[in-house]
Amino acid sequence: MPPSDSPQAIPLEVLYGAHCGWLNHWLRRTLGCSQQAADLAQDTFLRLLLRKQPITDQAPRALLARIARGLVIDHWRRSALERAYLEAMAQLPEQHQPSPEVRHEALQCLEQIARLLDGLKPQVRDAFLLYQLGDLTHAEVARQLGISSRTAERHVATAALRCYQLIYEPAP
């Protein structure tokens, strides 16, 4: 293979200068908000900076789009979680409404829980949530999900182990 055909590393500032406008436009069309688009574009380049791997000149827009798409999905998930939480809080009587600080902390906890459970099979995640938050027994979880009690126990244990590993075991 001739040397000119091999992928060449390009500096982040060159990538930024060449593709930031395109990425901002793509995100603005996707999100419908120029401020959110600008934030996620910066987060995309920050991810590239933090990953400490050389960036090649092969399909740089595809790389940017893949990273940005993941950030958009995270943004939408966070927004949906926040809306659901705020709707639930709106149902409480005014005297039981949490302070803005408590709401912020609760949303952060909910986001962390969502990240911990992300990637689990839906039935495993559902069993864990029913057991932990629904205060159901393994047998009740099994009945509700249409699985055996032993499978419900295994699903809850699998999810609990994943949460433990993500919280307490350092990433390699």
Short mmCIF file of N, CA and C in Angstrom, two decimals:
data_model
loop_
_atom_site.label_atom_id
_atom_site.label_comp_id
_atom_site.label_asym_id
_atom_site.label_seq_id
_atom_site.Cartn_x
_atom_site.Cartn_y
_atom_site.Cartn_z
N MET A 1 0.86 -1.18 0.00
CA MET A 1 0.00 0.00 0.00
C MET A 1 0.90 1.23 0.00
N PRO A 2 0.69 2.15 -0.92
CA PRO A 2 1.50 3.36 -0.93
C PRO A 2 1.25 4.18 0.32
N PRO A 3 2.29 4.91 0.79
CA PRO A 3 2.14 5.68 2.02
C PRO A 3 1.02 6.71 1.96
N SER A 4 0.69 7.25 0.80
CA SER A 4 -0.36 8.27 0.71
C SER A 4 -1.75 7.69 0.95
N ASP A 5 -1.91 6.36 0.81
CA ASP A 5 -3.22 5.73 1.00
C ASP A 5 -3.48 5.36 2.46
N SER A 6 -2.45 5.36 3.29
CA SER A 6 -2.66 4.99 4.69
C SER A 6 -3.28 6.17 5.44
N PRO A 7 -4.08 5.86 6.45
CA PRO A 7 -4.72 6.94 7.22
C PRO A 7 -3.69 7.82 7.91
N GLN A 8 -3.91 9.10 7.87
CA GLN A 8 -3.02 10.06 8.50
C GLN A 8 -3.70 10.64 9.74
N ALA A 9 -2.92 10.80 10.80
CA ALA A 9 -3.45 11.43 12.02
C ALA A 9 -3.61 12.92 11.75
N ILE A 10 -4.73 13.47 12.23
CA ILE A 10 -4.93 14.91 12.09
C ILE A 10 -5.12 15.52 13.47
N PRO A 11 -4.57 16.70 13.67
CA PRO A 11 -4.72 17.36 14.98
C PRO A 11 -6.18 17.74 15.24
N LEU A 12 -6.55 17.74 16.50
CA LEU A 12 -7.92 18.05 16.89
C LEU A 12 -8.32 19.45 16.42
N GLU A 13 -7.39 20.40 16.51
CA GLU A 13 -7.75 21.77 16.11
C GLU A 13 -8.04 21.86 14.61
N VAL A 14 -7.39 21.03 13.81
CA VAL A 14 -7.68 21.00 12.37
C VAL A 14 -9.07 20.38 12.15
N LEU A 15 -9.34 19.30 12.85
CA LEU A 15 -10.66 18.67 12.75
C LEU A 15 -11.75 19.64 13.19
N TYR A 16 -11.50 20.33 14.28
CA TYR A 16 -12.46 21.31 14.79
C TYR A 16 -12.72 22.41 13.76
N GLY A 17 -11.66 22.97 13.22
CA GLY A 17 -11.80 24.05 12.24
C GLY A 17 -12.54 23.61 10.99
N ALA A 18 -12.28 22.39 10.57
CA ALA A 18 -12.87 21.90 9.32
C ALA A 18 -14.31 21.41 9.47
N HIS A 19 -14.69 20.94 10.67
CA HIS A 19 -15.98 20.26 10.78
C HIS A 19 -16.91 20.79 11.87
N CYS A 20 -16.47 21.75 12.67
CA CYS A 20 -17.32 22.24 13.75
C CYS A 20 -18.61 22.86 13.22
N GLY A 21 -18.52 23.65 12.16
CA GLY A 21 -19.71 24.27 11.57
C GLY A 21 -20.70 23.22 11.07
N TRP A 22 -20.18 22.21 10.38
CA TRP A 22 -21.05 21.13 9.90
C TRP A 22 -21.72 20.41 11.06
N LEU A 23 -20.94 20.10 12.11
CA LEU A 23 -21.50 19.38 13.26
C LEU A 23 -22.56 20.22 13.97
N ASN A 24 -22.29 21.51 14.15
CA ASN A 24 -23.28 22.40 14.77
C ASN A 24 -24.58 22.41 13.96
N HIS A 25 -24.46 22.50 12.66
CA HIS A 25 -25.65 22.53 11.79
C HIS A 25 -26.42 21.20 11.91
N TRP A 26 -25.69 20.09 11.87
CA TRP A 26 -26.32 18.77 11.97
C TRP A 26 -27.05 18.63 13.31
N LEU A 27 -26.41 19.07 14.39
CA LEU A 27 -27.04 18.98 15.71
C LEU A 27 -28.22 19.93 15.83
N ARG A 28 -28.12 21.11 15.24
CA ARG A 28 -29.22 22.07 15.30
C ARG A 28 -30.45 21.51 14.60
N ARG A 29 -30.26 20.85 13.45
CA ARG A 29 -31.37 20.21 12.74
C ARG A 29 -31.95 19.07 13.57
N THR A 30 -31.10 18.32 14.23
CA THR A 30 -31.54 17.17 15.02
C THR A 30 -32.28 17.60 16.27
N LEU A 31 -31.75 18.60 16.98
CA LEU A 31 -32.30 19.01 18.27
C LEU A 31 -33.31 20.14 18.18
N GLY A 32 -33.21 20.97 17.15
CA GLY A 32 -34.11 22.10 17.03
C GLY A 32 -33.78 23.24 17.97
N CYS A 33 -32.58 23.24 18.53
CA CYS A 33 -32.19 24.29 19.49
C CYS A 33 -30.71 24.60 19.27
N SER A 34 -30.42 25.84 18.93
CA SER A 34 -29.03 26.19 18.62
C SER A 34 -28.13 26.13 19.86
N GLN A 35 -28.67 26.48 21.05
CA GLN A 35 -27.84 26.44 22.26
C GLN A 35 -27.47 24.99 22.62
N GLN A 36 -28.44 24.10 22.57
CA GLN A 36 -28.16 22.69 22.87
C GLN A 36 -27.21 22.11 21.83
N ALA A 37 -27.40 22.51 20.58
CA ALA A 37 -26.52 22.03 19.51
C ALA A 37 -25.09 22.48 19.77
N ALA A 38 -24.90 23.73 20.16
CA ALA A 38 -23.55 24.23 20.44
C ALA A 38 -22.93 23.49 21.62
N ASP A 39 -23.72 23.25 22.66
CA ASP A 39 -23.21 22.52 23.83
C ASP A 39 -22.78 21.10 23.44
N LEU A 40 -23.63 20.41 22.68
CA LEU A 40 -23.30 19.02 22.32
C LEU A 40 -22.15 18.96 21.32
N ALA A 41 -22.01 19.96 20.47
CA ALA A 41 -20.87 20.00 19.56
C ALA A 41 -19.57 20.12 20.36
N GLN A 42 -19.56 21.00 21.35
CA GLN A 42 -18.38 21.15 22.19
C GLN A 42 -18.11 19.86 22.97
N ASP A 43 -19.17 19.23 23.47
CA ASP A 43 -19.01 17.96 24.20
C ASP A 43 -18.44 16.88 23.29
N THR A 44 -18.83 16.90 22.01
CA THR A 44 -18.31 15.92 21.05
C THR A 44 -16.80 16.07 20.91
N PHE A 45 -16.34 17.30 20.72
CA PHE A 45 -14.90 17.52 20.59
C PHE A 45 -14.17 17.25 21.90
N LEU A 46 -14.81 17.52 23.01
CA LEU A 46 -14.22 17.21 24.31
C LEU A 46 -14.02 15.70 24.45
N ARG A 47 -15.00 14.92 24.02
CA ARG A 47 -14.86 13.46 24.06
C ARG A 47 -13.65 13.00 23.24
N LEU A 48 -13.49 13.63 22.07
CA LEU A 48 -12.33 13.27 21.24
C LEU A 48 -11.03 13.62 21.95
N LEU A 49 -11.01 14.76 22.59
CA LEU A 49 -9.81 15.20 23.30
C LEU A 49 -9.48 14.25 24.45
N LEU A 50 -10.50 13.82 25.19
CA LEU A 50 -10.29 12.97 26.35
C LEU A 50 -9.96 11.51 26.00
N ARG A 51 -10.32 11.09 24.81
CA ARG A 51 -10.09 9.67 24.49
C ARG A 51 -8.64 9.37 24.19
N LYS A 52 -7.82 10.38 23.95
CA LYS A 52 -6.37 10.24 23.82
C LYS A 52 -5.95 9.22 22.78
N GLN A 53 -6.71 9.13 21.71
CA GLN A 53 -6.34 8.27 20.59
C GLN A 53 -6.16 9.17 19.37
N PRO A 54 -5.24 8.82 18.49
CA PRO A 54 -5.07 9.66 17.30
C PRO A 54 -6.34 9.66 16.45
N ILE A 55 -6.61 10.81 15.87
CA ILE A 55 -7.77 10.96 14.99
C ILE A 55 -7.24 10.88 13.57
N THR A 56 -7.81 9.97 12.79
CA THR A 56 -7.32 9.83 11.42
C THR A 56 -8.20 10.61 10.46
N ASP A 57 -7.67 10.80 9.27
CA ASP A 57 -8.40 11.54 8.24
C ASP A 57 -9.42 10.67 7.52
N GLN A 58 -9.61 9.44 7.96
CA GLN A 58 -10.60 8.56 7.35
C GLN A 58 -11.95 8.80 8.00
N ALA A 59 -12.89 9.29 7.23
CA ALA A 59 -14.29 9.51 7.65
C ALA A 59 -14.40 10.30 8.96
N PRO A 60 -13.82 11.50 9.03
CA PRO A 60 -13.91 12.25 10.28
C PRO A 60 -15.34 12.64 10.64
N ARG A 61 -16.18 12.92 9.64
CA ARG A 61 -17.56 13.28 9.93
C ARG A 61 -18.33 12.10 10.49
N ALA A 62 -18.03 10.91 10.03
CA ALA A 62 -18.70 9.72 10.56
C ALA A 62 -18.34 9.54 12.04
N LEU A 63 -17.08 9.79 12.37
CA LEU A 63 -16.66 9.70 13.77
C LEU A 63 -17.37 10.75 14.62
N LEU A 64 -17.39 11.99 14.14
CA LEU A 64 -18.07 13.06 14.87
C LEU A 64 -19.56 12.75 15.02
N ALA A 65 -20.19 12.29 13.96
CA ALA A 65 -21.63 11.99 14.00
C ALA A 65 -21.92 10.85 14.98
N ARG A 66 -21.06 9.84 15.02
CA ARG A 66 -21.28 8.71 15.94
C ARG A 66 -21.21 9.18 17.39
N ILE A 67 -20.21 9.98 17.71
CA ILE A 67 -20.07 10.49 19.08
C ILE A 67 -21.23 11.41 19.41
N ALA A 68 -21.55 12.32 18.48
CA ALA A 68 -22.63 13.28 18.72
C ALA A 68 -23.97 12.57 18.86
N ARG A 69 -24.21 11.53 18.07
CA ARG A 69 -25.47 10.78 18.14
C ARG A 69 -25.64 10.17 19.53
N GLY A 70 -24.58 9.63 20.09
CA GLY A 70 -24.64 9.09 21.45
C GLY A 70 -24.96 10.17 22.47
N LEU A 71 -24.37 11.35 22.28
CA LEU A 71 -24.64 12.46 23.19
C LEU A 71 -26.08 12.95 23.05
N VAL A 72 -26.62 12.94 21.83
CA VAL A 72 -28.02 13.33 21.61
C VAL A 72 -28.95 12.35 22.31
N ILE A 73 -28.66 11.07 22.18
CA ILE A 73 -29.49 10.05 22.83
C ILE A 73 -29.45 10.24 24.35
N ASP A 74 -28.25 10.48 24.89
CA ASP A 74 -28.14 10.75 26.32
C ASP A 74 -28.94 11.99 26.71
N HIS A 75 -28.88 13.03 25.89
CA HIS A 75 -29.63 14.27 26.15
C HIS A 75 -31.13 14.00 26.17
N TRP A 76 -31.62 13.26 25.18
CA TRP A 76 -33.06 12.96 25.13
C TRP A 76 -33.49 12.11 26.32
N ARG A 77 -32.65 11.14 26.67
CA ARG A 77 -32.97 10.27 27.81
C ARG A 77 -33.03 11.11 29.09
N ARG A 78 -32.05 12.00 29.28
CA ARG A 78 -32.04 12.87 30.45
C ARG A 78 -33.26 13.78 30.48
N SER A 79 -33.62 14.32 29.32
CA SER A 79 -34.79 15.21 29.24
C SER A 79 -36.07 14.46 29.59
N ALA A 80 -36.22 13.25 29.07
CA ALA A 80 -37.41 12.45 29.37
C ALA A 80 -37.47 12.11 30.86
N LEU A 81 -36.34 11.76 31.43
CA LEU A 81 -36.27 11.46 32.85
C LEU A 81 -36.64 12.68 33.68
N GLU A 82 -36.11 13.84 33.30
CA GLU A 82 -36.40 15.07 34.02
C GLU A 82 -37.89 15.43 33.92
N ARG A 83 -38.45 15.29 32.72
CA ARG A 83 -39.89 15.58 32.55
C ARG A 83 -40.74 14.67 33.42
N ALA A 84 -40.43 13.38 33.43
CA ALA A 84 -41.20 12.42 34.23
C ALA A 84 -41.09 12.76 35.71
N TYR A 85 -39.89 13.10 36.16
CA TYR A 85 -39.69 13.45 37.57
C TYR A 85 -40.47 14.71 37.92
N LEU A 86 -40.37 15.74 37.08
CA LEU A 86 -41.07 16.99 37.36
C LEU A 86 -42.59 16.82 37.33
N GLU A 87 -43.08 15.96 36.43
CA GLU A 87 -44.52 15.67 36.40
C GLU A 87 -44.95 14.97 37.69
N ALA A 88 -44.13 14.05 38.17
CA ALA A 88 -44.45 13.36 39.42
C ALA A 88 -44.43 14.34 40.60
N MET A 89 -43.47 15.26 40.60
CA MET A 89 -43.38 16.24 41.68
C MET A 89 -44.56 17.21 41.63
N ALA A 90 -45.07 17.49 40.45
CA ALA A 90 -46.20 18.41 40.32
C ALA A 90 -47.47 17.83 40.95
N GLN A 91 -47.51 16.51 41.09
CA GLN A 91 -48.68 15.86 41.68
C GLN A 91 -48.70 15.98 43.20
N LEU A 92 -47.56 16.33 43.78
CA LEU A 92 -47.48 16.44 45.25
C LEU A 92 -48.12 17.74 45.72
N PRO A 93 -48.70 17.72 46.90
CA PRO A 93 -49.21 18.97 47.48
C PRO A 93 -48.03 19.95 47.65
N GLU A 94 -48.34 21.23 47.61
CA GLU A 94 -47.29 22.25 47.65
C GLU A 94 -46.39 22.13 48.87
N GLN A 95 -46.96 21.80 50.02
CA GLN A 95 -46.15 21.71 51.24
C GLN A 95 -45.17 20.54 51.20
N HIS A 96 -45.37 19.58 50.28
CA HIS A 96 -44.47 18.44 50.17
C HIS A 96 -43.51 18.56 48.98
N GLN A 97 -43.56 19.68 48.29
CA GLN A 97 -42.67 19.89 47.15
C GLN A 97 -41.23 20.01 47.65
N PRO A 98 -40.30 19.28 47.03
CA PRO A 98 -38.90 19.40 47.46
C PRO A 98 -38.30 20.73 47.00
N SER A 99 -37.26 21.14 47.68
CA SER A 99 -36.56 22.38 47.32
C SER A 99 -35.86 22.17 45.98
N PRO A 100 -35.48 23.24 45.31
CA PRO A 100 -34.74 23.11 44.04
C PRO A 100 -33.45 22.30 44.20
N GLU A 101 -32.78 22.45 45.34
CA GLU A 101 -31.54 21.69 45.57
C GLU A 101 -31.83 20.20 45.65
N VAL A 102 -32.89 19.85 46.38
CA VAL A 102 -33.25 18.43 46.51
C VAL A 102 -33.68 17.87 45.16
N ARG A 103 -34.43 18.66 44.39
CA ARG A 103 -34.83 18.22 43.04
C ARG A 103 -33.61 17.95 42.17
N HIS A 104 -32.64 18.85 42.23
CA HIS A 104 -31.42 18.70 41.44
C HIS A 104 -30.67 17.42 41.84
N GLU A 105 -30.52 17.20 43.14
CA GLU A 105 -29.85 15.99 43.62
C GLU A 105 -30.61 14.73 43.20
N ALA A 106 -31.93 14.79 43.30
CA ALA A 106 -32.74 13.62 42.91
C ALA A 106 -32.58 13.33 41.42
N LEU A 107 -32.57 14.37 40.59
CA LEU A 107 -32.39 14.17 39.15
C LEU A 107 -31.01 13.58 38.86
N GLN A 108 -29.99 14.04 39.57
CA GLN A 108 -28.66 13.48 39.38
C GLN A 108 -28.63 12.00 39.75
N CYS A 109 -29.29 11.65 40.84
CA CYS A 109 -29.37 10.24 41.26
C CYS A 109 -30.11 9.41 40.22
N LEU A 110 -31.23 9.94 39.72
CA LEU A 110 -31.99 9.22 38.70
C LEU A 110 -31.17 9.01 37.43
N GLU A 111 -30.40 10.02 37.04
CA GLU A 111 -29.53 9.88 35.87
C GLU A 111 -28.48 8.81 36.10
N GLN A 112 -27.91 8.78 37.30
CA GLN A 112 -26.91 7.77 37.60
C GLN A 112 -27.52 6.37 37.57
N ILE A 113 -28.70 6.23 38.12
CA ILE A 113 -29.39 4.93 38.09
C ILE A 113 -29.67 4.53 36.65
N ALA A 114 -30.14 5.47 35.85
CA ALA A 114 -30.42 5.16 34.44
C ALA A 114 -29.15 4.70 33.73
N ARG A 115 -28.02 5.36 34.00
CA ARG A 115 -26.75 4.95 33.38
C ARG A 115 -26.34 3.56 33.86
N LEU A 116 -26.56 3.28 35.14
CA LEU A 116 -26.20 1.97 35.68
C LEU A 116 -27.01 0.85 35.02
N LEU A 117 -28.28 1.13 34.77
CA LEU A 117 -29.16 0.10 34.23
C LEU A 117 -29.14 0.04 32.71
N ASP A 118 -28.52 1.05 32.08
CA ASP A 118 -28.43 1.08 30.63
C ASP A 118 -27.61 -0.12 30.15
N GLY A 119 -28.08 -0.76 29.16
CA GLY A 119 -27.36 -1.91 28.63
C GLY A 119 -27.87 -3.24 29.14
N LEU A 120 -28.68 -3.21 30.19
CA LEU A 120 -29.29 -4.46 30.66
C LEU A 120 -30.43 -4.85 29.74
N LYS A 121 -30.69 -6.13 29.65
CA LYS A 121 -31.86 -6.58 28.89
C LYS A 121 -33.10 -6.01 29.56
N PRO A 122 -34.11 -5.62 28.77
CA PRO A 122 -35.30 -5.00 29.36
C PRO A 122 -35.94 -5.81 30.48
N GLN A 123 -36.01 -7.12 30.33
CA GLN A 123 -36.65 -7.93 31.37
C GLN A 123 -35.82 -7.94 32.66
N VAL A 124 -34.49 -7.93 32.53
CA VAL A 124 -33.62 -7.88 33.71
C VAL A 124 -33.80 -6.54 34.42
N ARG A 125 -33.79 -5.46 33.64
CA ARG A 125 -33.98 -4.12 34.21
C ARG A 125 -35.36 -4.01 34.88
N ASP A 126 -36.40 -4.51 34.21
CA ASP A 126 -37.75 -4.44 34.78
C ASP A 126 -37.86 -5.23 36.08
N ALA A 127 -37.26 -6.41 36.11
CA ALA A 127 -37.30 -7.23 37.33
C ALA A 127 -36.60 -6.50 38.47
N PHE A 128 -35.46 -5.91 38.20
CA PHE A 128 -34.71 -5.19 39.23
C PHE A 128 -35.51 -3.99 39.75
N LEU A 129 -36.10 -3.23 38.85
CA LEU A 129 -36.87 -2.05 39.26
C LEU A 129 -38.12 -2.45 40.04
N LEU A 130 -38.81 -3.50 39.60
CA LEU A 130 -39.99 -3.95 40.33
C LEU A 130 -39.61 -4.41 41.74
N TYR A 131 -38.49 -5.10 41.84
CA TYR A 131 -38.05 -5.61 43.13
C TYR A 131 -37.59 -4.47 44.04
N GLN A 132 -36.75 -3.59 43.51
CA GLN A 132 -36.16 -2.53 44.33
C GLN A 132 -37.12 -1.37 44.59
N LEU A 133 -37.79 -0.90 43.54
CA LEU A 133 -38.64 0.28 43.68
C LEU A 133 -40.10 -0.07 43.90
N GLY A 134 -40.53 -1.19 43.32
CA GLY A 134 -41.91 -1.60 43.46
C GLY A 134 -42.18 -2.35 44.74
N ASP A 135 -41.09 -2.66 45.46
CA ASP A 135 -41.19 -3.37 46.74
C ASP A 135 -41.94 -4.69 46.59
N LEU A 136 -41.68 -5.38 45.48
CA LEU A 136 -42.30 -6.68 45.24
C LEU A 136 -41.33 -7.78 45.63
N THR A 137 -41.87 -8.93 45.97
CA THR A 137 -41.04 -10.10 46.23
C THR A 137 -40.62 -10.71 44.88
N HIS A 138 -39.68 -11.65 44.93
CA HIS A 138 -39.28 -12.31 43.69
C HIS A 138 -40.47 -13.02 43.05
N ALA A 139 -41.31 -13.63 43.87
CA ALA A 139 -42.48 -14.33 43.33
C ALA A 139 -43.44 -13.36 42.67
N GLU A 140 -43.65 -12.19 43.26
CA GLU A 140 -44.54 -11.19 42.67
C GLU A 140 -43.96 -10.63 41.38
N VAL A 141 -42.65 -10.42 41.35
CA VAL A 141 -41.98 -9.96 40.13
C VAL A 141 -42.17 -11.01 39.05
N ALA A 142 -41.98 -12.27 39.42
CA ALA A 142 -42.12 -13.37 38.46
C ALA A 142 -43.52 -13.41 37.87
N ARG A 143 -44.53 -13.29 38.73
CA ARG A 143 -45.92 -13.29 38.23
C ARG A 143 -46.16 -12.12 37.28
N GLN A 144 -45.69 -10.95 37.66
CA GLN A 144 -45.94 -9.76 36.84
C GLN A 144 -45.24 -9.86 35.48
N LEU A 145 -44.05 -10.45 35.44
CA LEU A 145 -43.30 -10.54 34.18
C LEU A 145 -43.55 -11.84 33.43
N GLY A 146 -44.27 -12.76 34.05
CA GLY A 146 -44.56 -14.03 33.39
C GLY A 146 -43.33 -14.93 33.28
N ILE A 147 -42.51 -14.92 34.34
CA ILE A 147 -41.30 -15.76 34.37
C ILE A 147 -41.31 -16.54 35.67
N SER A 148 -40.36 -17.48 35.79
CA SER A 148 -40.29 -18.25 37.03
C SER A 148 -39.69 -17.40 38.14
N SER A 149 -39.95 -17.80 39.37
CA SER A 149 -39.41 -17.09 40.52
C SER A 149 -37.88 -17.15 40.52
N ARG A 150 -37.34 -18.27 40.14
CA ARG A 150 -35.88 -18.43 40.07
C ARG A 150 -35.28 -17.49 39.03
N THR A 151 -35.94 -17.34 37.89
CA THR A 151 -35.47 -16.42 36.86
C THR A 151 -35.54 -14.98 37.36
N ALA A 152 -36.61 -14.66 38.08
CA ALA A 152 -36.72 -13.31 38.65
C ALA A 152 -35.57 -13.05 39.62
N GLU A 153 -35.25 -14.03 40.45
CA GLU A 153 -34.12 -13.87 41.38
C GLU A 153 -32.82 -13.66 40.62
N ARG A 154 -32.62 -14.43 39.58
CA ARG A 154 -31.40 -14.33 38.78
C ARG A 154 -31.31 -12.96 38.10
N HIS A 155 -32.44 -12.48 37.56
CA HIS A 155 -32.46 -11.16 36.92
C HIS A 155 -32.11 -10.05 37.92
N VAL A 156 -32.69 -10.10 39.10
CA VAL A 156 -32.42 -9.08 40.13
C VAL A 156 -30.95 -9.14 40.52
N ALA A 157 -30.42 -10.34 40.71
CA ALA A 157 -29.02 -10.49 41.09
C ALA A 157 -28.09 -9.99 39.98
N THR A 158 -28.42 -10.26 38.74
CA THR A 158 -27.61 -9.80 37.61
C THR A 158 -27.55 -8.28 37.58
N ALA A 159 -28.69 -7.63 37.74
CA ALA A 159 -28.74 -6.17 37.71
C ALA A 159 -27.99 -5.58 38.92
N ALA A 160 -28.15 -6.19 40.08
CA ALA A 160 -27.47 -5.70 41.28
C ALA A 160 -25.95 -5.83 41.12
N LEU A 161 -25.51 -6.94 40.55
CA LEU A 161 -24.08 -7.15 40.33
C LEU A 161 -23.54 -6.11 39.35
N ARG A 162 -24.28 -5.83 38.29
CA ARG A 162 -23.85 -4.82 37.32
C ARG A 162 -23.72 -3.45 37.99
N CYS A 163 -24.69 -3.09 38.79
CA CYS A 163 -24.62 -1.80 39.50
C CYS A 163 -23.41 -1.77 40.42
N TYR A 164 -23.17 -2.84 41.14
CA TYR A 164 -22.03 -2.91 42.05
C TYR A 164 -20.73 -2.75 41.27
N GLN A 165 -20.60 -3.48 40.16
CA GLN A 165 -19.37 -3.42 39.37
C GLN A 165 -19.13 -2.02 38.82
N LEU A 166 -20.17 -1.38 38.33
CA LEU A 166 -20.01 -0.05 37.75
C LEU A 166 -19.67 1.00 38.80
N ILE A 167 -20.15 0.80 40.02
CA ILE A 167 -19.90 1.77 41.08
C ILE A 167 -18.56 1.53 41.75
N TYR A 168 -18.25 0.29 42.09
CA TYR A 168 -17.12 -0.01 42.96
C TYR A 168 -15.90 -0.57 42.30
N GLU A 169 -16.00 -1.06 41.08
CA GLU A 169 -14.82 -1.63 40.44
C GLU A 169 -14.30 -0.67 39.39
N PRO A 170 -13.03 -0.31 39.49
CA PRO A 170 -12.48 0.65 38.52
C PRO A 170 -12.44 0.07 37.12
N ALA A 171 -12.65 0.94 36.14
CA ALA A 171 -12.58 0.52 34.74
C ALA A 171 -11.14 0.24 34.37
N PRO A 172 -10.89 -0.77 33.52
CA PRO A 172 -9.51 -1.10 33.14
C PRO A 172 -8.89 -0.01 32.31
#
